[in-house]
């Protein structure tokens, strides 16, 4: 009997050792296991600045293919920022006179891709609406001369395209005088946010208003947290965007360092928590050149969600894959298209376990 017990015990220990060895050999680790993470209904987002109208030599760089008639990638949300032909200044030709030609073309393609949610980013007001000289090639925003100018634009575009159910107040503020995508002072940014929130309140529009987004590194994070602390209407924002460029799935959850490309997901999350604000989202996610492989897009979206990032909008699909966005062309790289659509397929489900793999997509277990 004793020998039999020893034999069974030895066999059990051997199996456990082999199992552990196999786990290590496969490079697996458990990223999450718990009661469940609810995936938002609009999960799965991208935007491509060449989606409708393309300038292949923009700023002297030949970065973009397209537009391609076969360019259809399923998504639940798309961010409308930097898309050629969809700029405010190209659309409102004179006060109250709109040309929706490019918008109609874009939304026809988006609807074919199953997109039901769109985020409007405020940028490039018409010249007659600006307070100071504007950099249109830089896709920047500034406070319009009059509140009614902003309200007219918001009402017109959201009434025409019902998919637009979120407005991002401004793109990448607080990056320094030469680089910020908002032209103006912090006080003017507060006023722009106030006008946008007030327009929603007065118009009865049922959509979301997102806080201005920031690049997710360095002093941008504490500066935005301080801005939110001082802005009296911060709790009226429905989401708080940060752009976590360079961060790879394996580094998600680590504090900002060289290993994370100095992206501060944890730092921004903690800053928001200190103010009682949520959720955190990423409205513009790119990667270092050469770092995206099959599975990277999917794994990143899942890893970020586990760490509290409720949406990741991947930028941008139309690059050649050798600039900082580096997602490649979904109609040339089948795996990129497949990964993006797999992210969208998670929407509305509940994740109960995530395990890494050596290559390809991580193992994601869903609640039945």
XYZ file of C-alpha atoms in Angstrom:
368
model
C 0.000 0.000 0.000
C 2.761 2.383 0.962
C 4.602 1.723 -2.312
C 1.406 2.340 -4.243
C 0.837 5.687 -2.467
C 4.418 6.720 -3.144
C 4.069 5.754 -6.801
C 0.840 7.731 -7.191
C 2.396 10.723 -5.447
C 5.493 10.550 -7.634
C 3.387 10.306 -10.763
C 1.294 13.298 -9.634
C 4.388 15.389 -8.940
C 5.905 14.394 -12.278
C 2.726 15.388 -14.134
C 2.640 18.696 -12.297
C 6.285 19.335 -13.127
C 5.731 18.468 -16.772
C 2.668 20.688 -16.891
C 4.589 23.564 -15.353
C 7.468 22.974 -17.725
C 5.145 22.943 -20.707
C 3.552 26.151 -19.514
C 6.916 27.861 -19.267
C 8.058 26.395 -22.565
C 5.010 27.846 -24.253
C 5.754 31.223 -22.724
C 2.311 31.339 -21.179
C 1.155 33.352 -18.209
C -2.261 34.183 -16.859
C -3.031 37.852 -17.504
C -6.471 37.709 -15.938
C -8.699 35.170 -14.246
C -11.697 36.287 -12.277
C -15.430 36.880 -12.060
C -15.509 38.561 -15.434
C -14.737 41.737 -17.368
C -17.673 43.136 -19.322
C -16.621 44.196 -22.825
C -18.339 47.450 -23.906
C -20.894 47.205 -26.713
C -18.875 49.573 -28.938
C -15.537 47.806 -28.369
C -13.394 47.581 -31.496
C -12.401 50.934 -32.998
C -10.077 52.281 -35.702
C -9.564 55.346 -37.829
C -7.735 55.899 -41.094
C -6.964 59.386 -42.353
C -6.991 58.148 -45.955
C -10.376 56.456 -45.662
C -12.200 58.809 -48.044
C -9.781 61.236 -49.621
C -6.059 60.595 -49.805
C -3.040 62.851 -50.258
C -0.197 60.319 -50.706
C 2.555 62.938 -50.457
C 1.267 64.707 -47.349
C 4.176 66.666 -45.805
C 6.491 65.073 -48.381
C 5.953 61.580 -46.973
C 4.487 58.831 -49.108
C 2.719 57.111 -46.223
C -0.696 56.143 -47.414
C -2.377 53.765 -49.794
C -5.939 54.360 -50.817
C -8.645 54.973 -50.836
C -9.292 51.394 -51.926
C -12.822 50.317 -52.941
C -12.300 46.976 -51.190
C -11.342 48.644 -47.912
C -13.933 47.133 -45.581
C -12.972 46.252 -42.010
C -15.721 45.458 -39.535
C -15.739 47.679 -36.480
C -18.159 48.872 -33.845
C -16.755 52.401 -33.549
C -14.711 54.691 -35.785
C -12.988 57.917 -34.772
C -13.533 60.783 -37.206
C -10.279 62.713 -37.007
C -7.827 63.616 -39.739
C -9.925 61.865 -42.391
C -9.343 63.686 -45.659
C -12.502 65.464 -46.800
C -14.253 65.294 -43.419
C -12.737 68.426 -41.913
C -15.076 71.086 -40.529
C -13.474 73.764 -42.716
C -13.986 71.669 -45.870
C -17.620 71.034 -44.986
C -19.120 74.326 -43.780
C -18.319 76.487 -46.803
C -19.900 79.587 -45.296
C -21.942 80.078 -42.119
C -24.761 77.537 -42.257
C -23.923 76.285 -45.780
C -22.670 72.674 -45.767
C -21.261 70.317 -48.387
C -21.756 66.755 -47.141
C -20.451 64.981 -50.259
C -17.402 63.383 -48.631
C -19.292 62.629 -45.434
C -22.019 60.776 -47.312
C -19.352 58.756 -49.119
C -17.570 57.950 -45.858
C -20.682 56.908 -43.986
C -21.819 54.704 -46.853
C -18.530 52.789 -46.479
C -18.754 52.764 -42.685
C -22.266 51.356 -42.759
C -21.136 48.597 -45.102
C -18.520 47.750 -42.469
C -21.184 47.477 -39.782
C -20.109 50.612 -37.910
C -22.875 51.843 -35.614
C -20.900 54.273 -33.444
C -18.696 57.201 -34.480
C -16.675 59.715 -32.481
C -16.458 63.257 -33.839
C -13.220 65.038 -33.002
C -13.312 68.835 -32.969
C -10.594 70.240 -35.237
C -9.946 72.599 -38.182
C -12.680 75.230 -37.781
C -13.373 77.323 -40.916
C -11.174 80.375 -41.357
C -14.096 82.714 -40.745
C -14.599 81.064 -37.332
C -11.013 81.284 -36.038
C -9.565 83.710 -33.499
C -5.966 83.431 -34.669
C -3.940 82.002 -37.544
C -4.689 78.301 -37.924
C -2.523 75.322 -38.902
C -4.892 73.298 -41.081
C -2.264 70.765 -42.167
C -1.690 69.933 -38.500
C -5.362 69.059 -37.876
C -5.503 71.363 -34.869
C -8.321 72.938 -32.898
C -8.850 76.350 -31.388
C -11.721 78.113 -29.657
C -14.114 79.474 -32.321
C -14.827 83.197 -32.277
C -18.428 82.648 -31.206
C -20.264 79.923 -29.310
C -23.005 79.808 -31.969
C -20.447 78.746 -34.592
C -19.562 75.634 -32.608
C -23.188 74.874 -31.769
C -24.289 75.134 -35.403
C -21.574 72.697 -36.503
C -22.284 70.178 -33.749
C -26.030 70.261 -34.349
C -25.714 69.933 -38.125
C -23.296 66.992 -38.187
C -24.901 64.996 -35.360
C -28.408 65.426 -36.780
C -27.317 64.233 -40.228
C -25.271 61.234 -39.068
C -26.968 59.479 -36.182
C -23.996 57.133 -35.758
C -22.095 60.074 -34.245
C -22.769 59.450 -30.571
C -19.578 60.859 -29.041
C -17.650 64.130 -29.366
C -13.987 64.417 -28.348
C -13.398 68.036 -27.327
C -9.861 68.289 -28.732
C -6.951 66.107 -29.812
C -3.642 65.824 -27.932
C -3.446 68.940 -25.815
C -0.573 69.935 -23.495
C 2.236 68.698 -25.729
C 4.077 72.007 -25.747
C 3.629 75.226 -27.692
C 5.128 73.877 -30.920
C 3.454 70.488 -30.854
C 0.067 70.827 -29.122
C -2.891 70.137 -31.347
C -4.846 72.837 -29.495
C -3.974 76.405 -30.417
C -4.739 78.549 -27.400
C -4.537 78.798 -23.635
C -5.707 76.391 -20.966
C -8.526 78.832 -20.212
C -9.637 78.718 -23.862
C -9.599 74.928 -23.754
C -11.828 75.083 -20.679
C -14.212 77.374 -22.547
C -14.312 75.030 -25.555
C -15.154 72.126 -23.249
C -17.761 74.224 -21.461
C -19.417 75.245 -24.746
C -19.522 71.618 -25.904
C -21.027 70.349 -22.658
C -23.521 73.208 -22.621
C -24.520 72.511 -26.241
C -25.352 68.933 -25.258
C -27.396 70.125 -22.296
C -29.326 72.766 -24.231
C -29.853 70.762 -27.432
C -30.995 67.577 -25.731
C -28.459 65.513 -27.693
C -28.123 62.097 -26.039
C -24.517 61.333 -26.987
C -21.282 61.372 -25.018
C -18.766 64.177 -24.578
C -15.198 62.981 -24.139
C -12.551 65.075 -22.417
C -9.677 66.427 -24.534
C -7.186 63.666 -25.298
C -3.508 63.748 -24.382
C -0.338 61.942 -25.466
C 0.118 59.372 -22.713
C 3.635 60.162 -21.574
C 5.665 62.615 -19.499
C 4.246 65.848 -18.130
C 1.113 65.547 -20.251
C -0.358 63.192 -17.652
C -0.012 65.300 -14.463
C -0.881 68.435 -16.453
C -4.159 66.908 -17.658
C -4.981 65.568 -14.196
C -4.436 69.079 -12.815
C -6.595 70.563 -15.598
C -9.394 68.112 -14.808
C -9.064 68.911 -11.102
C -9.555 72.624 -11.795
C -12.239 72.336 -14.489
C -15.574 72.547 -12.636
C -17.457 70.321 -15.112
C -15.008 67.401 -15.289
C -17.572 64.944 -13.944
C -19.809 65.658 -16.930
C -17.317 64.044 -19.316
C -18.254 60.510 -20.310
C -14.698 59.313 -21.021
C -11.084 60.406 -20.617
C -8.857 59.660 -23.639
C -5.115 59.038 -23.503
C -2.924 57.989 -26.449
C -0.615 55.155 -25.449
C 1.710 54.968 -28.434
C 4.585 52.434 -28.416
C 3.129 50.343 -25.580
C 3.044 46.620 -26.461
C 0.729 43.955 -25.016
C 3.456 42.380 -22.881
C 4.189 45.703 -21.129
C 0.587 46.705 -20.431
C 0.146 47.149 -16.679
C 3.735 48.238 -16.048
C 4.598 51.734 -14.851
C 6.077 54.191 -17.351
C 9.667 53.308 -18.214
C 11.927 52.687 -21.172
C 10.340 49.228 -21.480
C 6.874 50.747 -21.983
C 8.086 53.406 -24.403
C 7.389 55.790 -21.496
C 3.648 55.308 -21.962
C 1.913 55.970 -18.651
C -1.245 53.872 -18.643
C -0.918 53.139 -14.930
C -0.080 56.743 -14.053
C -3.067 58.153 -15.956
C -5.402 55.557 -14.449
C -4.212 56.408 -10.945
C -4.597 60.125 -11.635
C -8.185 59.666 -12.772
C -8.912 57.453 -9.765
C -7.607 60.168 -7.440
C -10.300 62.470 -8.852
C -13.007 59.814 -8.913
C -13.173 59.965 -12.725
C -13.639 57.182 -15.283
C -13.547 55.496 -17.721
C -10.136 55.723 -19.332
C -10.043 55.113 -23.092
C -7.403 55.265 -25.830
C -8.734 57.150 -28.839
C -5.529 56.865 -30.918
C -3.257 53.864 -30.527
C -0.142 53.308 -32.621
C 3.037 51.251 -32.365
C 6.737 51.578 -33.128
C 7.718 50.603 -36.684
C 8.247 46.882 -37.097
C 6.668 45.854 -33.803
C 3.219 44.751 -34.966
C 2.788 41.085 -35.771
C -0.140 38.731 -36.092
C -1.978 38.909 -32.779
C -0.492 42.225 -31.582
C -3.633 44.278 -32.226
C -5.932 41.741 -30.588
C -3.654 41.081 -27.622
C -3.146 44.775 -26.962
C -6.876 45.543 -26.953
C -7.491 42.697 -24.496
C -4.520 43.549 -22.243
C -5.511 47.220 -22.100
C -9.117 46.322 -21.288
C -7.927 44.161 -18.391
C -6.050 47.227 -17.095
C -9.101 49.472 -17.316
C -8.874 50.945 -20.837
C -12.485 50.592 -21.958
C -11.832 51.338 -25.635
C -8.791 51.287 -27.904
C -9.058 53.023 -31.259
C -6.242 51.792 -33.511
C -4.543 54.349 -35.755
C -4.143 54.024 -38.592
C -5.069 51.384 -41.078
C -3.781 53.144 -44.156
C -0.077 53.328 -43.368
C 2.599 51.401 -45.216
C 3.635 49.907 -41.895
C 6.966 51.742 -41.627
C 5.859 54.806 -39.691
C 4.834 55.067 -36.041
C 1.341 53.700 -36.633
C 2.423 50.513 -38.349
C -0.795 48.526 -38.558
C -0.246 47.746 -42.193
C -2.964 47.556 -44.785
C -5.811 45.256 -43.813
C -6.556 44.590 -47.465
C -2.921 43.534 -47.947
C -2.291 41.887 -44.577
C -5.092 39.424 -43.902
C -3.976 38.996 -40.288
C -4.364 42.721 -39.532
C -7.918 42.753 -40.829
C -8.639 39.511 -38.979
C -7.235 40.814 -35.681
C -9.218 44.054 -35.880
C -12.427 42.179 -36.588
C -11.709 39.705 -33.776
C -11.468 42.660 -31.382
C -14.858 43.894 -32.587
C -16.311 40.414 -32.060
C -15.567 40.668 -28.316
C -18.087 43.502 -27.897
C -20.859 42.758 -25.431
C -19.226 39.586 -24.133
C -17.695 38.798 -20.734
C -14.031 37.798 -20.419
C -13.273 35.414 -17.552
C -9.693 34.392 -18.363
C -6.768 35.600 -20.489
C -3.602 33.551 -21.044
C -0.633 34.693 -23.138
C 0.850 32.657 -25.975
C 4.262 32.567 -27.631
C 2.837 33.890 -30.889
C -0.478 34.847 -32.398
C -3.543 35.718 -30.380
C -3.724 35.148 -26.665
C -6.226 32.641 -25.314
C -9.343 34.511 -24.230
C -12.043 32.565 -22.409
C -15.544 34.016 -22.507
C -18.438 33.370 -20.180
C -20.857 30.961 -21.898
